[in-house]
N, CA, C and O of each residue as an XYZ file, in Angstrom:
196
protein
N     144.956    -14.105     84.280
C     143.451    -14.637     84.192
C     142.752    -13.206     83.592
O     142.710    -12.271     84.392
N     142.343    -13.041     82.585
C     142.118    -11.825     82.029
C     140.608    -10.822     82.413
O     139.447    -11.196     82.246
N     140.842    -10.146     82.690
C     139.182     -9.563     82.655
C     138.196     -9.530     82.476
O     138.123     -8.404     82.967
N     136.972     -9.772     82.125
C     136.609     -9.397     81.118
C     135.864     -7.913     80.975
O     135.737     -7.139     81.923
N     135.351     -7.633     79.492
C     134.621     -6.047     79.542
C     133.809     -6.017     81.037
O     133.791     -4.907     81.570
N     133.185     -7.044     81.716
C     131.946     -6.149     82.397
C     132.235     -6.486     83.518
O     131.464     -6.529     84.477
N     133.095     -6.691     83.506
C     133.713     -6.970     85.196
C     134.898     -6.156     84.968
O     135.545     -6.352     85.997
N     135.676     -5.236     84.125
C     135.826     -4.349     84.207
C     135.275     -3.099     84.113
O     135.856     -2.052     84.396
N     133.854     -3.242     83.608
C     132.743     -1.910     83.610
C     132.025     -2.807     85.219
O     131.049     -2.144     85.568
N     132.191     -3.767     85.987
C     131.551     -3.251     87.574
C     132.899     -2.619     88.630
O     132.660     -2.064     89.703
N     134.158     -2.808     88.147
C     135.177     -1.925     88.585
C     135.537     -1.052     88.476
O     136.292     -0.535     89.299
N     134.940     -0.204     86.818
C     134.834      0.904     86.847
C     134.168      1.554     87.901
O     134.621      2.223     88.829
N     132.369      1.071     87.432
C     131.458      1.202     88.864
C     131.416      1.578     89.733
O     131.118      2.766     89.856
N     131.716      0.709     90.935
C     132.384      1.092     92.413
C     133.128      1.140     92.598
O     133.559      0.499     93.556
N     134.476      2.491     91.332
C     135.666      3.642     92.157
C     136.808      2.492     91.785
O     137.792      2.923     91.185
N     136.780      1.421     92.010
C     138.056      0.810     92.327
C     139.006      0.643     90.863
O     138.892      0.411     89.659
N     140.026      0.947     91.941
C     141.060      1.432     90.926
C     142.162      0.022     90.085
O     143.058     -0.656     90.587
N     141.675      0.020     88.869
C     141.513     -1.229     88.259
C     142.881     -1.859     88.138
O     143.249     -2.721     87.340
N     143.821     -1.015     89.466
C     145.609     -1.843     89.122
C     145.312     -2.625     90.375
O     145.657     -3.806     90.405
N     144.462     -1.862     91.831
C     144.517     -2.648     93.032
C     143.920     -3.454     92.618
O     144.650     -4.432     92.780
N     142.657     -3.931     91.959
C     142.435     -5.122     91.874
C     143.046     -6.034     91.117
O     143.126     -7.213     91.462
N     143.436     -5.663     90.233
C     143.859     -6.801     89.383
C     145.572     -7.425     90.572
O     145.701     -8.639     90.730
N     146.513     -6.570     91.154
C     146.822     -7.402     92.568
C     146.752     -8.116     93.133
O     147.552     -9.006     93.425
N     145.183     -7.786     93.615
C     144.510     -8.043     94.908
C     143.366     -9.755     94.529
O     142.583    -10.537     95.068
N     143.995     -9.487     93.363
C     143.246    -11.082     91.905
C     144.074    -12.172     92.079
O     143.985    -13.341     92.454
N     145.453    -10.897     91.424
C     146.707    -12.316     91.067
C     147.089    -12.372     92.846
O     148.245    -11.986     92.670
N     147.034    -12.499     93.924
C     146.743    -12.649     95.527
C     146.378    -13.910     94.937
O     146.969    -14.938     94.604
N     144.474    -13.207     94.914
C     144.060    -14.167     95.385
C     144.350    -15.389     94.524
O     144.408    -16.206     95.443
N     144.500    -15.869     93.788
C     144.645    -16.964     92.842
C     146.241    -17.650     93.226
O     146.204    -18.849     93.501
N     147.231    -17.170     93.252
C     147.826    -17.442     93.638
C     147.234    -18.063     95.504
O     147.002    -19.240     95.780
N     147.136    -17.008     96.378
C     146.215    -18.631     97.578
C     145.181    -19.343     96.910
O     144.734    -20.304     97.537
N     144.849    -19.185     96.153
C     143.598    -20.912     95.779
C     144.592    -21.812     94.936
O     143.936    -22.739     94.461
N     145.731    -21.881     94.623
C     146.088    -22.702     94.641
C     147.255    -23.269     94.926
O     147.744    -24.222     94.320
N     148.073    -22.271     96.540
C     148.279    -23.290     97.664
C     147.957    -23.578     98.494
O     148.565    -24.195     99.368
N     145.975    -22.904     98.464
C     145.305    -24.387     99.781
C     144.732    -25.541     99.209
O     143.987    -26.340     99.776
N     145.364    -25.591     97.370
C     144.865    -26.718     96.104
C     145.658    -27.686     97.094
O     145.138    -28.675     97.610
N     147.187    -27.220     97.332
C     148.230    -28.220     96.950
C     147.987    -28.992     97.913
O     147.503    -28.448     98.905
N     148.293    -30.914     97.986
C     148.145    -32.166     98.721
C     149.332    -31.270    100.065
O     150.394    -30.646    100.070
N     147.934    -31.898    101.365
C     149.245    -31.123    102.105
C     150.113    -32.386    102.939
O     149.633    -33.437    103.364
N     151.314    -31.992    103.010
C     152.514    -32.189    103.348
C     153.557    -31.189    104.050
O     153.295    -30.003    104.253
N     154.820    -31.832    104.410
C     155.421    -30.503    105.117
C     155.830    -29.982    104.800
O     156.315    -29.173    105.591
N     156.170    -29.766    103.206
C     156.358    -29.055    102.436
C     155.698    -27.448    102.176
O     155.976    -26.275    101.926
N     154.768    -28.280    102.410
C     153.494    -26.946    101.461
C     153.263    -26.157    102.960
O     153.080    -24.941    103.015
N     153.306    -27.147    104.318
C     152.552    -26.532    105.274
C     153.301    -25.251    105.329
O     152.680    -24.199    105.481
N     154.083    -25.261    105.261
C     155.786    -24.155    106.291
C     154.944    -22.722    104.425
O     155.295    -21.558    104.230
N     154.384    -23.168    103.957
C     154.329    -22.183    102.343
C     152.764    -21.215    103.542
O     152.674    -20.013    103.793
N     152.038    -22.103    103.887
C     150.579    -21.471    103.897
C     150.712    -20.978    105.292
O     149.890    -20.142    105.666
N     151.607    -21.369    106.089
C     152.427    -20.461    107.549
C     152.448    -18.995    106.938
O     152.164    -18.143    107.780
N     152.686    -18.563    105.821
C     153.294    -17.868    106.139
C     152.200    -16.141    106.205
O     152.726    -15.092    106.577
């Protein structure tokens, strides 16, 4: 996901390091994708991490 100019301005105004924000955003997107997977034995192990 590419941040919009508005999002970049907000992150900057809050004094958040943009690289840390992008790392957090990627982590959250990965978690969201994993939690949307169907429930089965394989994926439960991944989510337990």
